[in-house]
Amino acid sequence: MADPTPWIAAEDKGAARKHAPATLRNREAIAAVLAQVLPEAGLILEVASGSGEHCAYFAGRFPALRWQPSDPEPSALTSIASWCAGLANVAEPLAIDAAAADWPVECADALLCINMVHISPWEATLGLVEGAARVLPDGAPLILYGPYRRAEVETAPSNAAFDASLKARDPRWGLRDVADVTAAAAERGLAFERLAEMPANNIMLVYRR
């Protein structure tokens, strides 16, 4: 069964606590990779936290880590706060636009970004890697999750259809090529470490500062 259309702020129905159904299906697979690449302690900055469901789940799975969720959309910030209420290791969500030149975070021990790169202009991805270069210390990971294109791998029909639907919503959106993301990261001092195949034709990309 294909993944449902993700919750998008521009199509918000008004509920304070948002629900992105895909999080229930992908969070275990994502957590398995995070267990291998996250530090044992420190602050994890999540950019584009969306509904906040991932942050709330990972905060429970990795209680020794401190989590800083963020999103540029006010409605998302409200939802994040609702999902993460009462979690001692989760800070209040911050308004962060990945494309902005300055973020209200000076340093983090890892940066996590799930399902943003394809649902945003390319400038947001460039801002994301530039921000990672600013806030991450040497050796810290930038971790990306979502659907991507790869020159050496045929794009799954479901991903091709998803790409077309995204571009119909906004021509600046769409699946990015791994090589383009990796090149942008390398230009900013972030070295490619690994690619992990994930369910439903998604992947995780890990870069190191």
mmCIF file of C-alpha atoms in Angstrom:
data_model
loop_
_atom_site.group_PDB
_atom_site.id
_atom_site.type_symbol
_atom_site.label_atom_id
_atom_site.label_comp_id
_atom_site.label_asym_id
_atom_site.label_seq_id
_atom_site.Cartn_x
_atom_site.Cartn_y
_atom_site.Cartn_z
ATOM 1 C CA MET A 1 0.000 0.000 0.000
ATOM 2 C CA ALA A 2 1.344 3.433 -0.917
ATOM 3 C CA ASP A 3 2.146 5.945 1.763
ATOM 4 C CA PRO A 4 -0.599 8.538 2.330
ATOM 5 C CA THR A 5 -0.070 12.127 1.322
ATOM 6 C CA PRO A 6 1.983 13.724 4.094
ATOM 7 C CA TRP A 7 0.516 16.431 6.293
ATOM 8 C CA ILE A 8 1.462 19.760 4.765
ATOM 9 C CA ALA A 9 0.997 23.019 6.635
ATOM 10 C CA ALA A 10 -0.523 24.727 3.595
ATOM 11 C CA GLU A 11 -3.289 22.107 3.619
ATOM 12 C CA ASP A 12 -3.872 22.257 7.377
ATOM 13 C CA LYS A 13 -7.362 21.317 8.580
ATOM 14 C CA GLY A 14 -7.050 23.256 11.829
ATOM 15 C CA ALA A 15 -6.534 20.599 14.514
ATOM 16 C CA ALA A 16 -3.903 21.547 17.113
ATOM 17 C CA ARG A 17 -2.314 18.083 17.220
ATOM 18 C CA LYS A 18 -1.416 16.947 13.709
ATOM 19 C CA HIS A 19 -1.042 13.336 12.652
ATOM 20 C CA ALA A 20 1.221 12.139 9.844
ATOM 21 C CA PRO A 21 0.229 8.463 9.308
ATOM 22 C CA ALA A 22 3.589 7.517 7.764
ATOM 23 C CA THR A 23 5.343 8.119 11.095
ATOM 24 C CA LEU A 24 3.757 5.003 12.566
ATOM 25 C CA ARG A 25 5.197 2.898 9.768
ATOM 26 C CA ASN A 26 8.689 4.351 9.438
ATOM 27 C CA ARG A 27 9.689 5.275 12.986
ATOM 28 C CA GLU A 28 11.014 1.836 13.951
ATOM 29 C CA ALA A 29 13.181 1.563 10.844
ATOM 30 C CA ILE A 30 14.492 5.095 11.353
ATOM 31 C CA ALA A 31 15.198 4.422 15.029
ATOM 32 C CA ALA A 32 17.241 1.346 14.103
ATOM 33 C CA VAL A 33 19.601 3.491 12.023
ATOM 34 C CA LEU A 34 19.655 6.279 14.601
ATOM 35 C CA ALA A 35 20.821 3.774 17.212
ATOM 36 C CA GLN A 36 23.922 3.206 15.077
ATOM 37 C CA VAL A 37 24.813 6.815 14.284
ATOM 38 C CA LEU A 38 23.615 9.055 17.121
ATOM 39 C CA PRO A 39 26.008 9.955 19.960
ATOM 40 C CA GLU A 40 25.474 8.405 23.381
ATOM 41 C CA ALA A 41 24.756 11.812 24.912
ATOM 42 C CA GLY A 42 24.172 15.368 23.782
ATOM 43 C CA LEU A 43 21.660 17.537 21.946
ATOM 44 C CA ILE A 44 19.874 16.347 18.824
ATOM 45 C CA LEU A 45 18.488 19.164 16.692
ATOM 46 C CA GLU A 46 15.582 18.107 14.509
ATOM 47 C CA VAL A 47 14.880 20.464 11.618
ATOM 48 C CA ALA A 48 11.385 20.381 10.085
ATOM 49 C CA SER A 49 9.825 18.331 12.883
ATOM 50 C CA GLY A 50 6.389 18.590 11.266
ATOM 51 C CA SER A 51 3.691 17.124 13.487
ATOM 52 C CA GLY A 52 6.186 16.322 16.263
ATOM 53 C CA GLU A 53 5.361 12.610 16.359
ATOM 54 C CA HIS A 54 8.849 11.496 15.397
ATOM 55 C CA CYS A 55 10.480 13.676 18.045
ATOM 56 C CA ALA A 56 8.152 12.407 20.759
ATOM 57 C CA TYR A 57 8.839 8.788 19.796
ATOM 58 C CA PHE A 58 12.618 9.140 19.505
ATOM 59 C CA ALA A 59 12.790 11.003 22.813
ATOM 60 C CA GLY A 60 11.290 7.919 24.422
ATOM 61 C CA ARG A 61 13.560 5.537 22.526
ATOM 62 C CA PHE A 62 16.727 7.525 23.332
ATOM 63 C CA PRO A 63 16.129 9.008 26.797
ATOM 64 C CA ALA A 64 19.823 9.813 27.405
ATOM 65 C CA LEU A 65 19.721 12.352 24.573
ATOM 66 C CA ARG A 66 18.238 15.837 24.664
ATOM 67 C CA TRP A 67 15.973 16.715 21.753
ATOM 68 C CA GLN A 68 15.383 20.112 20.186
ATOM 69 C CA PRO A 69 12.488 20.031 17.705
ATOM 70 C CA SER A 70 11.858 22.870 15.265
ATOM 71 C CA ASP A 71 9.714 23.942 12.334
ATOM 72 C CA PRO A 72 9.042 27.187 10.466
ATOM 73 C CA GLU A 73 5.246 26.802 10.585
ATOM 74 C CA PRO A 74 3.302 28.058 13.648
ATOM 75 C CA SER A 75 0.723 25.286 13.325
ATOM 76 C CA ALA A 76 3.505 22.684 13.364
ATOM 77 C CA LEU A 77 5.050 24.249 16.472
ATOM 78 C CA THR A 78 1.704 23.914 18.244
ATOM 79 C CA SER A 79 1.440 20.266 17.231
ATOM 80 C CA ILE A 80 5.026 19.514 18.298
ATOM 81 C CA ALA A 81 4.392 21.050 21.705
ATOM 82 C CA SER A 82 1.260 18.920 22.085
ATOM 83 C CA TRP A 83 2.950 15.637 21.165
ATOM 84 C CA CYS A 84 6.029 16.341 23.304
ATOM 85 C CA ALA A 85 4.263 17.761 26.368
ATOM 86 C CA GLY A 86 5.632 16.234 29.559
ATOM 87 C CA LEU A 87 8.770 14.771 27.988
ATOM 88 C CA ALA A 88 11.641 15.925 30.176
ATOM 89 C CA ASN A 89 14.301 15.472 27.500
ATOM 90 C CA VAL A 90 12.503 17.538 24.828
ATOM 91 C CA ALA A 91 12.936 21.323 24.698
ATOM 92 C CA GLU A 92 10.246 23.739 23.582
ATOM 93 C CA PRO A 93 10.052 23.737 19.765
ATOM 94 C CA LEU A 94 11.866 26.530 17.959
ATOM 95 C CA ALA A 95 10.861 28.388 14.817
ATOM 96 C CA ILE A 96 13.629 27.505 12.358
ATOM 97 C CA ASP A 97 13.516 28.041 8.621
ATOM 98 C CA ALA A 98 16.145 25.723 7.165
ATOM 99 C CA ALA A 99 16.900 28.225 4.422
ATOM 100 C CA ALA A 100 17.633 31.061 6.873
ATOM 101 C CA ALA A 101 21.207 32.254 7.303
ATOM 102 C CA ASP A 102 20.898 32.270 11.094
ATOM 103 C CA TRP A 103 19.276 29.716 13.382
ATOM 104 C CA PRO A 104 18.458 30.177 17.094
ATOM 105 C CA VAL A 105 20.737 27.233 17.919
ATOM 106 C CA GLU A 106 24.485 27.683 18.249
ATOM 107 C CA CYS A 107 25.540 24.052 18.511
ATOM 108 C CA ALA A 108 24.154 20.512 18.437
ATOM 109 C CA ASP A 109 25.658 17.032 18.634
ATOM 110 C CA ALA A 110 23.603 15.713 15.706
ATOM 111 C CA LEU A 111 21.140 17.118 13.202
ATOM 112 C CA LEU A 112 18.149 15.073 12.046
ATOM 113 C CA CYS A 113 15.832 16.015 9.175
ATOM 114 C CA ILE A 114 12.994 13.721 8.099
ATOM 115 C CA ASN A 115 10.887 14.214 4.963
ATOM 116 C CA MET A 116 11.751 17.842 4.300
ATOM 117 C CA VAL A 117 14.143 17.819 1.356
ATOM 118 C CA HIS A 118 11.502 16.822 -1.212
ATOM 119 C CA ILE A 119 8.713 19.014 0.235
ATOM 120 C CA SER A 120 10.617 22.295 0.053
ATOM 121 C CA PRO A 121 12.585 24.391 -2.440
ATOM 122 C CA TRP A 122 16.177 23.404 -3.161
ATOM 123 C CA GLU A 123 17.252 26.506 -1.223
ATOM 124 C CA ALA A 124 15.979 24.839 1.956
ATOM 125 C CA THR A 125 18.314 21.880 1.404
ATOM 126 C CA LEU A 126 21.238 24.208 0.783
ATOM 127 C CA GLY A 127 20.336 26.091 3.956
ATOM 128 C CA LEU A 128 20.085 22.813 5.832
ATOM 129 C CA VAL A 129 23.611 21.705 4.965
ATOM 130 C CA GLU A 130 24.962 25.199 5.579
ATOM 131 C CA GLY A 131 23.263 25.216 8.981
ATOM 132 C CA ALA A 132 24.663 21.786 9.768
ATOM 133 C CA ALA A 133 28.148 23.062 8.968
ATOM 134 C CA ARG A 134 27.589 25.940 11.405
ATOM 135 C CA VAL A 135 26.130 24.070 14.388
ATOM 136 C CA LEU A 136 27.775 20.634 14.272
ATOM 137 C CA PRO A 137 31.201 19.956 15.797
ATOM 138 C CA ASP A 138 33.759 17.831 13.989
ATOM 139 C CA GLY A 139 32.575 14.245 13.639
ATOM 140 C CA ALA A 140 28.899 14.966 14.352
ATOM 141 C CA PRO A 141 26.266 13.527 11.979
ATOM 142 C CA LEU A 142 23.747 15.121 9.673
ATOM 143 C CA ILE A 143 21.017 12.516 9.129
ATOM 144 C CA LEU A 144 18.436 12.775 6.346
ATOM 145 C CA TYR A 145 15.454 10.525 5.649
ATOM 146 C CA GLY A 146 13.043 10.421 2.736
ATOM 147 C CA PRO A 147 12.626 9.434 -0.919
ATOM 148 C CA TYR A 148 15.459 10.352 -3.280
ATOM 149 C CA ARG A 149 16.577 9.717 -6.826
ATOM 150 C CA ARG A 150 19.773 7.828 -7.647
ATOM 151 C CA ALA A 151 21.363 7.685 -11.069
ATOM 152 C CA GLU A 152 22.316 4.042 -10.618
ATOM 153 C CA VAL A 153 18.899 2.921 -9.303
ATOM 154 C CA GLU A 154 15.649 3.001 -11.276
ATOM 155 C CA THR A 155 13.105 5.238 -9.557
ATOM 156 C CA ALA A 156 10.202 3.196 -8.207
ATOM 157 C CA PRO A 157 6.872 3.951 -9.957
ATOM 158 C CA SER A 158 5.364 5.037 -6.630
ATOM 159 C CA ASN A 159 8.200 7.510 -6.090
ATOM 160 C CA ALA A 160 7.893 8.834 -9.642
ATOM 161 C CA ALA A 161 4.176 9.406 -9.102
ATOM 162 C CA PHE A 162 4.877 11.064 -5.750
ATOM 163 C CA ASP A 163 7.450 13.328 -7.406
ATOM 164 C CA ALA A 164 4.896 14.380 -10.019
ATOM 165 C CA SER A 165 2.286 15.113 -7.357
ATOM 166 C CA LEU A 166 4.746 17.241 -5.388
ATOM 167 C CA LYS A 167 5.687 19.287 -8.449
ATOM 168 C CA ALA A 168 1.992 19.768 -9.220
ATOM 169 C CA ARG A 169 1.598 21.329 -5.754
ATOM 170 C CA ASP A 170 4.717 23.462 -6.107
ATOM 171 C CA PRO A 171 7.163 23.297 -9.036
ATOM 172 C CA ARG A 172 10.030 24.042 -6.607
ATOM 173 C CA TRP A 173 9.390 20.742 -4.794
ATOM 174 C CA GLY A 174 10.299 17.216 -5.831
ATOM 175 C CA LEU A 175 12.599 14.277 -5.173
ATOM 176 C CA ARG A 176 16.274 15.288 -5.108
ATOM 177 C CA ASP A 177 19.169 13.320 -6.481
ATOM 178 C CA VAL A 178 21.469 11.842 -3.835
ATOM 179 C CA ALA A 179 24.485 12.996 -5.833
ATOM 180 C CA ASP A 180 23.274 16.609 -5.741
ATOM 181 C CA VAL A 181 22.666 16.519 -1.992
ATOM 182 C CA THR A 182 26.043 14.876 -1.401
ATOM 183 C CA ALA A 183 27.820 17.450 -3.555
ATOM 184 C CA ALA A 184 26.140 20.321 -1.694
ATOM 185 C CA ALA A 185 27.117 18.761 1.629
ATOM 186 C CA ALA A 186 30.718 18.199 0.524
ATOM 187 C CA GLU A 187 31.054 21.838 -0.543
ATOM 188 C CA ARG A 188 30.206 22.777 3.037
ATOM 189 C CA GLY A 189 32.560 20.352 4.750
ATOM 190 C CA LEU A 190 30.167 17.467 5.341
ATOM 191 C CA ALA A 191 31.508 14.101 4.203
ATOM 192 C CA PHE A 192 29.216 11.301 3.010
ATOM 193 C CA GLU A 193 29.319 8.355 5.410
ATOM 194 C CA ARG A 194 26.572 5.936 4.466
ATOM 195 C CA LEU A 195 23.293 5.268 2.717
ATOM 196 C CA ALA A 196 20.776 2.959 4.362
ATOM 197 C CA GLU A 197 17.958 1.388 2.369
ATOM 198 C CA MET A 198 14.623 1.879 4.133
ATOM 199 C CA PRO A 199 11.089 0.520 3.654
ATOM 200 C CA ALA A 200 8.702 1.958 1.049
ATOM 201 C CA ASN A 201 11.505 3.094 -1.283
ATOM 202 C CA ASN A 202 12.953 5.591 1.184
ATOM 203 C CA ILE A 203 16.578 5.937 2.238
ATOM 204 C CA MET A 204 18.612 7.445 5.041
ATOM 205 C CA LEU A 205 21.697 9.502 4.275
ATOM 206 C CA VAL A 206 24.378 10.120 6.902
ATOM 207 C CA TYR A 207 27.027 12.814 6.550
ATOM 208 C CA ARG A 208 29.756 13.774 9.055
ATOM 209 C CA ARG A 209 31.059 17.221 9.806
#
